[in-house]
Amino acid sequence: MKTSVKVALAALVLATGMGRAMAQDIKIGEINSYSGLPAFTEPYRKGWQLAVEEINAAGGVLGKKFVVVSKDDGGKPADAVTAANELVSSEGVVMLTGTFFSNIGLAVADYAKQKKVLFLAAEPLTDAMTWSQGNKYTFRLRPSNYMQAAMLAEEAAKLPAKRWATIAPNYEYGQSAVAVFKQLLSAKRPDIEWVTEQWPPQGKIDAGAVVQAVAAAKPDAIFNVTFGPDLVKLVREGNTRGLYKDRVVVSLLTGEPEYLDPLKDEAPEGWIVTGYPWYSLKTPEHDAFLKAYQAKFNDYPRLGSIVGYLTMKAAAAIITKAGSTDTDKMIAAAEGLSMGTPLGPIVFRAIDHQSTLGAFVGKTAVKDGKGVMVDTVYRDGAAYLPSDAEVKKLRPQN
Amino acid sequence: MTPLLQVENLDKSYGGVHAVRGVSFSLTAGRILALIGPNGAGKSTCFNMLNGQIKPNAGTIRLNGADITGLPPRTVWRRGVGRTFQITATFASMTVRENVQVALLSFHSKLASVFRYAGAAYRDEAERLLALVGMEAQAERPCGELAYGDLKRLELAIALANQPKLLLMDEPTAGMAPKERVDLMRLTAGIARDTGIGVLFTEHDMDVVFEHSDSVMVLNRGELIATGTPEEVRRDPQVRAIYLGEGLLYDAKHREGSAA
Amino acid sequence: MTRIVNFAHGAFYMVGAYLAFTLTERLAGTWGFWGGILIAAAVVAVLGALLEIVLLRRIYRAPELFQLLATFGVTLMVQDIVVLIWGPEDLMGRRAPGFRGAVEIMGQLVPAYDLLLIVLGPTVLGLLWLLFHRTRWGVLVRAATQDRDMVAALGVNQKWLFTSVFALGVFLAALGGALQIPRDAVSHSMDLRIIVDVFVVVVIGGLGSVTGAFLAAIIVSELNAFGILIFPKISLVLVFLVMAVVLVIRPYGLFGKAEGAQRTSLGLSIRPWRPFTQAERIAVGAGVLVAASLPLFLGNYALTVGSEILVFVLFAASLHFMMTVGGLASFGHAAYFGLGAYGAAFMVKLFGAPMEVALLMGPLMGLVGAVLFGWFCVRLSGVYFAMLTLAFAQIAWSIAFQWVEVTGGDNGMLGIWPASWASKPAAFFWLVLGVVTVGVCILRVLVFSPFGFALRAARDSTLRSEAIGIDRRNVQWAAFIVAGTFAGIAGVLFAFLKGSVFPDNLGIPISVDGLVMVLLGGIETVSGAVVGAVVYKALAIWLMSQTEMSKLILGAVVVLLVVAFPKGIVGFLEDLRHRRRPASPPAGFKAAKVEAAE
């Protein structure tokens, strides 16, 4: 036991010895699942690195150098809280940013509330983030689950299909996506019938069985929420077994390069999806971003890249507008903050701290042996959020 | 007077194979009874039924008149039956004394206690038991490094911890040097006669059997074929034919100067 | 067959898939595809054999669980290595030439490749059977499984026999992985997806029974397929429910046989345990005082990390108590940790209880869980015991994960923060230090109490302990409950430390962390887990903060520690002490007359 204490001491000394805050920099804390989910977080990191470079090239923030201290959370909420604590207590960052998984985002948001630190959530999608578990200190950049499902429900309502099936991973994300989609679509189209719901476990889909079960229900259309390796299996099994023949599939996030690219020439055709068609965007703002990104990394951007890029741009904008790194001043500045982005102007809503960043809706196609999105339209997030009265009911008001 | 141990029509079969059939015998306190028989005769099965490790298919076992048939080993032990095993079973991670102390704690129903240091409990009694079997000098030694003969003696000390009325010893001298065998059995016999414990043991070494037992039972293919004093059993023609013909002669020739 | 619990099997499966991906991309044509798959499996088999020779051979003499620890370290490393070599993105391999399409059977389109796999499964099973029953090698392997010494006496080189068995197993794992590429995406998380299923299948089938494993695999996949249709919401937990039911009804799996005279103790120490001497007590007391003075000169972050380490000290100590003293290696100890955490969360969120009440009531959840699950678990022993604990932990996990209305599901429960007096990191550190010190002391007192002796007796020899009136199941059940309760206390502290509770808290990684801490500290020691927890947790947190390759480094460190200290860190230190002072016996209890031990 004596030894144990010595070892503990040594560990603690090591832990504290790391990184002393330098007064002349403005430090931003950043946490993400770099080791757990590198496929998504690598492009994301490149995105924010580009933003940091641009911000400092333009003279930094409030005349100081803009520095990001980044930590890995290994995909675990508990480790994310440890990292947040290190960033705040030990590194002296002025705000927290980042996170990908919903549960990690929520854990950090709760930490931010407890420690009274501003947290700009980058990627987590759960609606709880800004609504049921929303708090004063937490803002979110990426369009939420609700917003993206609403965009797809709008498209789905235009289809003649009456019999719908859903396939979604069996956890909060899948469940809430299906719930929102059903609610919004049924509201627009009371004649619709929901014929089957499939809830494969996340990461362990038995695609053959799911495809058979869906086929047996004879739906006209399918709403899919699965992603990653599950999506690959589902697409392959469905293609081989002819599930997608003469059926429309509406699929959440599938148009994002992160999910579409691994499918290569087997990418499904004609699915209605949300995503990020970086190859077909022709606005000057996006061109500038694309050029800079490709020049720096010799790679094309994924959705994560743009989210990472915008996260740090937003962080800098908040501090600049607040004119200070005081948390309350930054919160006041962030509420209602509007800024231009490569995708169009966005606003951080004061009512629920959600940004109005939108998403692209389009159809999948295969071009040169690669999956792409065609017929894409940018849907501004502002149009797909519930009314203020409803939001007030959803979000704790205090 | 009811006999200490009364066994009637004990029966056990494993899927068609009759390991023990219709075995009946009795044992009076203070007497030493040997159970012998060739390998596979059912001695161990018989033994394991007596202390409850195996449930018999039929038959009854009475201890001082009370039916103990089918009770689990720990309950049989509480009724006053100690036993040693063919292959010694001791607590290898404890010292010699601690082995005995555990048995003593169990005997005094103190094992559920969570506060006192067990190593300090019933030390004197443990030392006395160890002295009885000649192990007092080794009390502090880890049990895991004992010689086999010492383990056998330790087992005896453990088996005596609950002040048993009946002692079951499965091949108590197997694996010991000849001198040790004689010593251990003499010791056991002495304890049995002094304290009035009934002893039932199985044994391969006929010297041990004939020298120390008051009576002998012979088991073959699950059935008792002879019972009587060592002399009677030795003379029994059936026994000679089935078992002793080879074993006894072999043993006698093998070990010069011994009886028989 | 070799009785190695190989955690790295999933890693080989994954590497097989990655290599097959690369090879099938490079080699053209039908032959290129199938050849690529076979070559990939063969290459991985060679890697597996190398691992066996270089690493596992060194530790065959160590406690069996150490092999698990070593292979766990390898698994951690492989996860990072594949990302380094093949990049982070999911890879989608080629489809099998000639098997792209589907065949119509009874109105259903069935992928031709699935049909191929359906044929391949029994074929491999048949080949295995032939190999084990019709070749000299197979006969030797089966004989060695029964009795190593006998085979050694026949003049067979066991080392190479084991290496070849291991390589065969790895080959099959890699082949399995490689055959997945036409169906599945190749990703760096596929090892964990498969390994738990594999353990489940093997255990349901019964250890050592290839037929049993095959049948169990069919049952499990049928359940997955039909479970989706019938009970869509509990698909996550179905296999574990089945495993639990099978093990409760048939304690050795469907086709398994009762293990023969197996060694129930995890490792036998030649040095019996002793309570601390007066001097050692003073030293420990001083150590606690030093720890208590840390808040005077450490920052908030360091103190929070210190609190986290302490929480895991208690968690590891509770597992250590069950494993070392009770001889019960639990693979699902996180269940009681997590139940404690959820218990605290329920108290705070559902009843609005203050922290003090939650601290007292939270562990009750761990206790109740241990009472319930333990009752079933102590009916089994060895690997089956471990797997049943795992099954219960997974069932608890999936309840937390799926019962969204109460537990918040995957999004967890938030806002479980300490009372204001303990909200400062220093105050919370003192609170944790106090609770953990008392907890570890109680566990230590238990070890040396009559109850602890009864528990060790039941572990050392079931036969003897039953024969001296000890009810093994009841004693072990009590130990299970004690361990579960203390794990629950650790869980409550963890919940307040993090401010939130997630299903992760009941997950396999935390159980595995606990095992690693215990094994690192030393399975044969009284309180090794304390050191193991401090070293492992401190290292893990520090690496997590410093590098994204934390798994690679942590895995390497674990492997090195296993090879360097096969008795664990504390076990090693004790050896050292005794080598230096060979004449004097272990420092005895104060009252003990010190007699010459030799």
Short mmCIF file of N, CA, C and O in Angstrom, two decimals, chain B residues 51 53 73-74 77-78 81 83-85 89-95 97-98 102-103 105-106 110-120 123 127 136-137 140-142 144-145 155 158, chain C residues 268-275 442 445-446 448-454 456-472 474 589 591-598:
data_model
loop_
_atom_site.label_atom_id
_atom_site.label_comp_id
_atom_site.label_asym_id
_atom_site.label_seq_id
_atom_site.Cartn_x
_atom_site.Cartn_y
_atom_site.Cartn_z
N ASN B 51 -20.11 -40.81 3.79
CA ASN B 51 -20.02 -39.43 4.29
C ASN B 51 -20.86 -38.47 3.46
O ASN B 51 -20.78 -37.27 3.62
N GLN B 53 -20.98 -37.90 0.12
CA GLN B 53 -20.53 -37.31 -1.15
C GLN B 53 -21.30 -37.89 -2.33
O GLN B 53 -21.47 -37.25 -3.35
N PRO B 73 -22.26 -33.95 2.74
CA PRO B 73 -21.09 -34.21 3.57
C PRO B 73 -21.00 -33.30 4.78
O PRO B 73 -20.63 -33.73 5.87
N ARG B 74 -21.34 -32.00 4.56
CA ARG B 74 -21.16 -31.08 5.68
C ARG B 74 -22.09 -31.40 6.85
O ARG B 74 -21.74 -31.21 8.00
N TRP B 77 -20.79 -34.47 8.60
CA TRP B 77 -19.67 -34.07 9.43
C TRP B 77 -20.15 -33.50 10.76
O TRP B 77 -19.63 -33.80 11.83
N ARG B 78 -21.21 -32.69 10.67
CA ARG B 78 -21.73 -32.08 11.90
C ARG B 78 -22.26 -33.15 12.86
O ARG B 78 -22.30 -32.95 14.06
N VAL B 81 -18.84 -37.22 11.98
CA VAL B 81 -18.08 -38.13 11.13
C VAL B 81 -16.91 -37.36 10.51
O VAL B 81 -17.11 -36.38 9.80
N ARG B 83 -13.35 -37.45 8.11
CA ARG B 83 -12.80 -38.37 7.10
C ARG B 83 -11.51 -37.83 6.50
O ARG B 83 -11.23 -36.64 6.52
N THR B 84 -10.73 -38.77 6.01
CA THR B 84 -9.55 -38.40 5.22
C THR B 84 -9.74 -38.97 3.82
O THR B 84 -10.56 -39.87 3.61
N PHE B 85 -8.99 -38.42 2.88
CA PHE B 85 -9.20 -38.79 1.48
C PHE B 85 -8.05 -39.62 0.94
O PHE B 85 -6.92 -39.54 1.42
N ALA B 89 -6.74 -34.01 0.69
CA ALA B 89 -7.38 -32.74 0.39
C ALA B 89 -7.17 -31.82 1.58
O ALA B 89 -7.76 -32.01 2.63
N THR B 90 -6.26 -30.87 1.40
CA THR B 90 -6.02 -29.89 2.45
C THR B 90 -6.05 -28.51 1.82
O THR B 90 -6.21 -28.38 0.62
N PHE B 91 -5.89 -27.48 2.62
CA PHE B 91 -5.95 -26.11 2.11
C PHE B 91 -4.54 -25.62 1.85
O PHE B 91 -3.82 -25.20 2.76
N ALA B 92 -4.14 -25.69 0.61
CA ALA B 92 -2.74 -25.49 0.26
C ALA B 92 -2.25 -24.08 0.54
O ALA B 92 -1.06 -23.85 0.69
N SER B 93 -3.16 -23.09 0.57
CA SER B 93 -2.69 -21.73 0.73
C SER B 93 -2.53 -21.35 2.20
O SER B 93 -2.18 -20.22 2.51
N MET B 94 -2.81 -22.27 3.10
CA MET B 94 -2.72 -21.93 4.52
C MET B 94 -1.56 -22.68 5.17
O MET B 94 -1.04 -23.64 4.61
N THR B 95 -1.23 -22.25 6.37
CA THR B 95 -0.22 -23.00 7.11
C THR B 95 -0.87 -24.24 7.69
O THR B 95 -2.09 -24.40 7.69
N ARG B 97 -1.11 -25.11 10.78
CA ARG B 97 -2.00 -24.83 11.90
C ARG B 97 -3.32 -24.24 11.42
O ARG B 97 -4.38 -24.58 11.92
N GLU B 98 -3.22 -23.34 10.45
CA GLU B 98 -4.45 -22.71 9.95
C GLU B 98 -5.42 -23.75 9.39
O GLU B 98 -6.64 -23.61 9.52
N VAL B 102 -9.21 -23.82 10.77
CA VAL B 102 -10.44 -23.70 9.99
C VAL B 102 -11.43 -24.77 10.42
O VAL B 102 -12.61 -24.50 10.65
N ALA B 103 -10.92 -26.00 10.54
CA ALA B 103 -11.81 -27.08 10.94
C ALA B 103 -12.39 -26.83 12.33
O ALA B 103 -13.57 -27.05 12.58
N LEU B 105 -12.77 -23.86 13.78
CA LEU B 105 -13.73 -22.76 13.68
C LEU B 105 -15.06 -23.28 13.19
O LEU B 105 -16.12 -22.90 13.68
N SER B 106 -14.99 -24.16 12.20
CA SER B 106 -16.21 -24.71 11.65
C SER B 106 -16.93 -25.53 12.72
O SER B 106 -18.14 -25.43 12.90
N LYS B 110 -18.03 -20.89 14.13
CA LYS B 110 -17.57 -19.50 14.18
C LYS B 110 -17.16 -19.00 12.80
O LYS B 110 -16.59 -17.93 12.69
N LEU B 111 -17.44 -19.78 11.76
CA LEU B 111 -16.92 -19.38 10.44
C LEU B 111 -17.65 -18.19 9.85
O LEU B 111 -17.17 -17.57 8.92
N ALA B 112 -18.81 -17.86 10.38
CA ALA B 112 -19.52 -16.71 9.84
C ALA B 112 -19.02 -15.41 10.45
O ALA B 112 -19.36 -14.32 10.01
N SER B 113 -18.17 -15.54 11.45
CA SER B 113 -17.65 -14.34 12.10
C SER B 113 -16.76 -13.56 11.15
O SER B 113 -15.98 -14.13 10.39
N VAL B 114 -16.89 -12.26 11.17
CA VAL B 114 -16.16 -11.47 10.18
C VAL B 114 -15.12 -10.54 10.78
O VAL B 114 -14.45 -9.82 10.06
N PHE B 115 -14.98 -10.53 12.10
CA PHE B 115 -14.07 -9.52 12.64
C PHE B 115 -12.77 -10.06 13.22
O PHE B 115 -11.72 -9.53 12.97
N ARG B 116 -12.85 -11.14 13.98
CA ARG B 116 -11.63 -11.58 14.63
C ARG B 116 -10.63 -12.13 13.62
O ARG B 116 -10.99 -12.56 12.54
N TYR B 117 -9.35 -12.15 14.02
CA TYR B 117 -8.33 -12.75 13.19
C TYR B 117 -8.38 -14.26 13.37
O TYR B 117 -8.20 -14.77 14.48
N ALA B 118 -8.64 -14.96 12.29
CA ALA B 118 -8.84 -16.40 12.37
C ALA B 118 -7.57 -17.11 12.80
O ALA B 118 -7.61 -18.17 13.41
N GLY B 119 -6.42 -16.51 12.48
CA GLY B 119 -5.16 -17.15 12.81
C GLY B 119 -4.91 -17.22 14.31
O GLY B 119 -4.00 -17.90 14.77
N ALA B 120 -5.72 -16.45 15.07
CA ALA B 120 -5.53 -16.44 16.52
C ALA B 120 -6.55 -17.32 17.22
O ALA B 120 -6.50 -17.48 18.44
N ARG B 123 -5.98 -21.59 18.93
CA ARG B 123 -4.58 -21.97 18.69
C ARG B 123 -4.17 -23.17 19.52
O ARG B 123 -3.54 -24.10 19.01
N GLU B 127 -2.86 -26.67 18.26
CA GLU B 127 -1.53 -27.18 18.61
C GLU B 127 -1.64 -28.59 19.22
O GLU B 127 -0.83 -29.47 18.95
N GLU B 136 3.48 -30.98 15.46
CA GLU B 136 3.55 -29.68 16.14
C GLU B 136 4.72 -28.84 15.67
O GLU B 136 4.65 -27.62 15.62
N ALA B 137 5.81 -29.49 15.26
CA ALA B 137 6.98 -28.72 14.84
C ALA B 137 6.75 -28.02 13.50
O ALA B 137 7.48 -27.11 13.14
N GLU B 140 3.88 -23.89 11.58
CA GLU B 140 3.98 -22.62 10.85
C GLU B 140 4.24 -22.82 9.36
O GLU B 140 4.28 -21.85 8.61
N ARG B 141 4.48 -24.05 8.96
CA ARG B 141 4.88 -24.25 7.57
C ARG B 141 3.67 -24.14 6.63
O ARG B 141 2.55 -24.51 6.97
N PRO B 142 3.92 -23.62 5.43
CA PRO B 142 2.84 -23.61 4.45
C PRO B 142 2.48 -25.05 4.09
O PRO B 142 3.36 -25.88 3.88
N GLY B 144 1.32 -26.14 1.46
CA GLY B 144 1.65 -26.49 0.08
C GLY B 144 3.01 -27.14 -0.09
O GLY B 144 3.28 -27.77 -1.10
N GLU B 145 3.90 -27.00 0.91
CA GLU B 145 5.25 -27.54 0.72
C GLU B 145 5.50 -28.78 1.59
O GLU B 145 6.63 -29.20 1.75
N GLU B 155 -4.12 -34.34 7.60
CA GLU B 155 -5.53 -34.69 7.33
C GLU B 155 -6.16 -35.37 8.53
O GLU B 155 -7.32 -35.11 8.86
N ILE B 158 -7.00 -32.77 11.00
CA ILE B 158 -8.21 -32.04 10.60
C ILE B 158 -9.45 -32.89 10.87
O ILE B 158 -10.45 -32.42 11.39
N LEU C 268 -1.46 -20.88 -6.61
CA LEU C 268 -1.17 -21.23 -5.24
C LEU C 268 0.10 -20.55 -4.77
O LEU C 268 1.14 -20.68 -5.38
N SER C 269 -0.04 -19.88 -3.71
CA SER C 269 1.14 -19.23 -3.15
C SER C 269 1.73 -20.16 -2.12
O SER C 269 1.04 -20.79 -1.33
N ILE C 270 3.03 -20.23 -2.14
CA ILE C 270 3.70 -21.07 -1.17
C ILE C 270 3.81 -20.33 0.15
O ILE C 270 4.02 -20.91 1.19
N ARG C 271 3.61 -19.02 0.09
CA ARG C 271 3.69 -18.22 1.32
C ARG C 271 2.28 -17.90 1.80
O ARG C 271 1.56 -17.15 1.17
N PRO C 272 1.90 -18.49 2.90
CA PRO C 272 0.57 -18.17 3.41
C PRO C 272 0.46 -16.68 3.74
O PRO C 272 1.45 -16.04 4.08
N TRP C 273 -0.76 -16.19 3.66
CA TRP C 273 -0.97 -14.76 3.92
C TRP C 273 -0.84 -14.45 5.39
O TRP C 273 -1.18 -15.24 6.25
N ARG C 274 -0.37 -13.25 5.63
CA ARG C 274 -0.24 -12.75 7.01
C ARG C 274 -0.88 -11.39 7.11
O ARG C 274 -0.79 -10.61 6.18
N PRO C 275 -1.47 -11.09 8.23
CA PRO C 275 -1.91 -9.71 8.45
C PRO C 275 -0.67 -8.83 8.56
O PRO C 275 0.44 -9.34 8.77
N ILE C 442 -11.87 -2.88 5.42
CA ILE C 442 -12.89 -3.89 5.76
C ILE C 442 -12.63 -5.17 4.97
O ILE C 442 -12.66 -6.28 5.51
N VAL C 445 -9.78 -6.94 6.52
CA VAL C 445 -10.17 -7.61 7.77
C VAL C 445 -10.94 -8.89 7.45
O VAL C 445 -10.73 -9.93 8.06
N LEU C 446 -11.80 -8.80 6.43
CA LEU C 446 -12.57 -9.98 6.05
C LEU C 446 -11.67 -11.13 5.61
O LEU C 446 -11.93 -12.29 5.91
N PHE C 448 -8.86 -11.99 6.65
CA PHE C 448 -8.23 -12.69 7.76
C PHE C 448 -9.23 -13.13 8.82
O PHE C 448 -8.86 -13.67 9.84
N SER C 449 -10.50 -12.86 8.57
CA SER C 449 -11.51 -13.28 9.54
C SER C 449 -11.82 -14.75 9.31
O SER C 449 -11.46 -15.33 8.27
N PRO C 450 -12.50 -15.38 10.24
CA PRO C 450 -12.92 -16.76 10.01
C PRO C 450 -13.69 -16.92 8.70
O PRO C 450 -13.52 -17.90 8.00
N PHE C 451 -14.51 -15.92 8.38
CA PHE C 451 -15.25 -15.99 7.12
C PHE C 451 -14.28 -16.07 5.93
O PHE C 451 -14.45 -16.86 5.00
N GLY C 452 -13.24 -15.22 5.97
CA GLY C 452 -12.24 -15.25 4.90
C GLY C 452 -11.55 -16.60 4.82
O GLY C 452 -11.27 -17.09 3.73
N PHE C 453 -11.30 -17.18 5.98
CA PHE C 453 -10.66 -18.50 5.98
C PHE C 453 -11.59 -19.55 5.39
O PHE C 453 -11.16 -20.43 4.64
N ALA C 454 -12.87 -19.47 5.73
CA ALA C 454 -13.83 -20.42 5.17
C ALA C 454 -13.85 -20.29 3.66
O ALA C 454 -13.91 -21.28 2.92
N ARG C 456 -11.44 -19.17 1.69
CA ARG C 456 -10.22 -19.73 1.12
C ARG C 456 -10.26 -21.24 1.18
O ARG C 456 -9.77 -21.92 0.28
N ALA C 457 -10.85 -21.76 2.24
CA ALA C 457 -10.94 -23.21 2.36
C ALA C 457 -11.77 -23.76 1.20
O ALA C 457 -11.38 -24.73 0.55
N ALA C 458 -12.90 -23.11 0.93
CA ALA C 458 -13.77 -23.57 -0.16
C ALA C 458 -13.05 -23.46 -1.49
O ALA C 458 -13.27 -24.25 -2.40
N ARG C 459 -12.17 -22.46 -1.62
CA ARG C 459 -11.43 -22.29 -2.86
C ARG C 459 -10.35 -23.34 -2.99
O ARG C 459 -10.19 -23.97 -4.02
N ASP C 460 -9.59 -23.56 -1.90
CA ASP C 460 -8.45 -24.48 -1.96
C ASP C 460 -8.90 -25.91 -2.22
O ASP C 460 -8.30 -26.62 -3.01
N SER C 461 -9.95 -26.33 -1.55
CA SER C 461 -10.39 -27.70 -1.72
C SER C 461 -11.87 -27.81 -1.39
O SER C 461 -12.27 -27.75 -0.23
N THR C 462 -12.67 -27.94 -2.43
CA THR C 462 -14.11 -28.09 -2.22
C THR C 462 -14.39 -29.34 -1.40
O THR C 462 -15.20 -29.34 -0.47
N LEU C 463 -13.64 -30.40 -1.74
CA LEU C 463 -13.84 -31.69 -1.09
C LEU C 463 -13.64 -31.58 0.41
O LEU C 463 -14.49 -31.97 1.21
N ARG C 464 -12.49 -31.01 0.77
CA ARG C 464 -12.14 -30.93 2.18
C ARG C 464 -13.08 -29.98 2.91
O ARG C 464 -13.52 -30.25 4.01
N SER C 465 -13.39 -28.85 2.26
CA SER C 465 -14.20 -27.87 2.98
C SER C 465 -15.60 -28.43 3.22
O SER C 465 -16.18 -28.24 4.29
N GLU C 466 -16.13 -29.16 2.25
CA GLU C 466 -17.44 -29.79 2.47
C GLU C 466 -17.33 -30.81 3.61
O GLU C 466 -18.25 -30.97 4.40
N ALA C 467 -16.16 -31.48 3.65
CA ALA C 467 -16.00 -32.54 4.64
C ALA C 467 -15.75 -31.99 6.03
O ALA C 467 -15.70 -32.75 6.99
N ILE C 468 -15.53 -30.68 6.17
CA ILE C 468 -15.45 -30.13 7.51
C ILE C 468 -16.58 -29.14 7.74
O ILE C 468 -16.47 -28.17 8.48
N GLY C 469 -17.67 -29.38 7.05
CA GLY C 469 -18.89 -28.66 7.39
C GLY C 469 -19.05 -27.29 6.77
O GLY C 469 -19.87 -26.51 7.22
N ILE C 470 -18.26 -26.97 5.74
CA ILE C 470 -18.42 -25.65 5.11
C ILE C 470 -19.33 -25.79 3.90
O ILE C 470 -19.10 -26.63 3.03
N ASP C 471 -20.36 -24.96 3.85
CA ASP C 471 -21.26 -24.97 2.71
C ASP C 471 -20.66 -24.06 1.65
O ASP C 471 -20.77 -22.84 1.71
N ARG C 472 -20.01 -24.67 0.66
CA ARG C 472 -19.26 -23.89 -0.32
C ARG C 472 -20.12 -22.81 -0.98
O ARG C 472 -19.74 -21.65 -1.06
N ASN C 474 -22.91 -21.34 -0.06
CA ASN C 474 -23.34 -20.23 0.78
C ASN C 474 -22.19 -19.29 1.08
O ASN C 474 -22.35 -18.06 1.05
N PHE C 589 2.05 -12.61 12.64
CA PHE C 589 1.12 -11.82 13.43
C PHE C 589 1.78 -11.50 14.76
O PHE C 589 2.61 -12.25 15.28
N ALA C 591 1.06 -11.58 17.76
CA ALA C 591 0.97 -12.51 18.87
C ALA C 591 1.65 -13.85 18.57
O ALA C 591 1.87 -14.65 19.46
N ALA C 592 1.96 -14.07 17.29
CA ALA C 592 2.47 -15.38 16.92
C ALA C 592 3.88 -15.58 17.42
O ALA C 592 4.72 -14.71 17.36
N LYS C 593 4.10 -16.76 17.94
CA LYS C 593 5.47 -17.12 18.25
C LYS C 593 6.15 -17.36 16.92
O LYS C 593 5.69 -18.14 16.11
N VAL C 594 7.24 -16.67 16.69
CA VAL C 594 7.91 -16.86 15.42
C VAL C 594 8.81 -18.09 15.52
O VAL C 594 9.77 -18.11 16.27
N GLU C 595 8.41 -19.08 14.74
CA GLU C 595 9.21 -20.30 14.77
C GLU C 595 9.94 -20.44 13.44
O GLU C 595 9.51 -19.92 12.42
N ALA C 596 11.05 -21.10 13.50
CA ALA C 596 11.79 -21.30 12.26
C ALA C 596 10.93 -22.08 11.29
O ALA C 596 10.40 -23.13 11.61
N ALA C 597 10.79 -21.53 10.13
CA ALA C 597 9.86 -22.12 9.19
C ALA C 597 10.49 -23.23 8.36
O ALA C 597 9.82 -24.09 7.83
N GLU C 598 11.79 -23.19 8.27
CA GLU C 598 12.39 -24.15 7.34
C GLU C 598 12.65 -25.51 7.98
O GLU C 598 13.09 -25.59 9.09
#
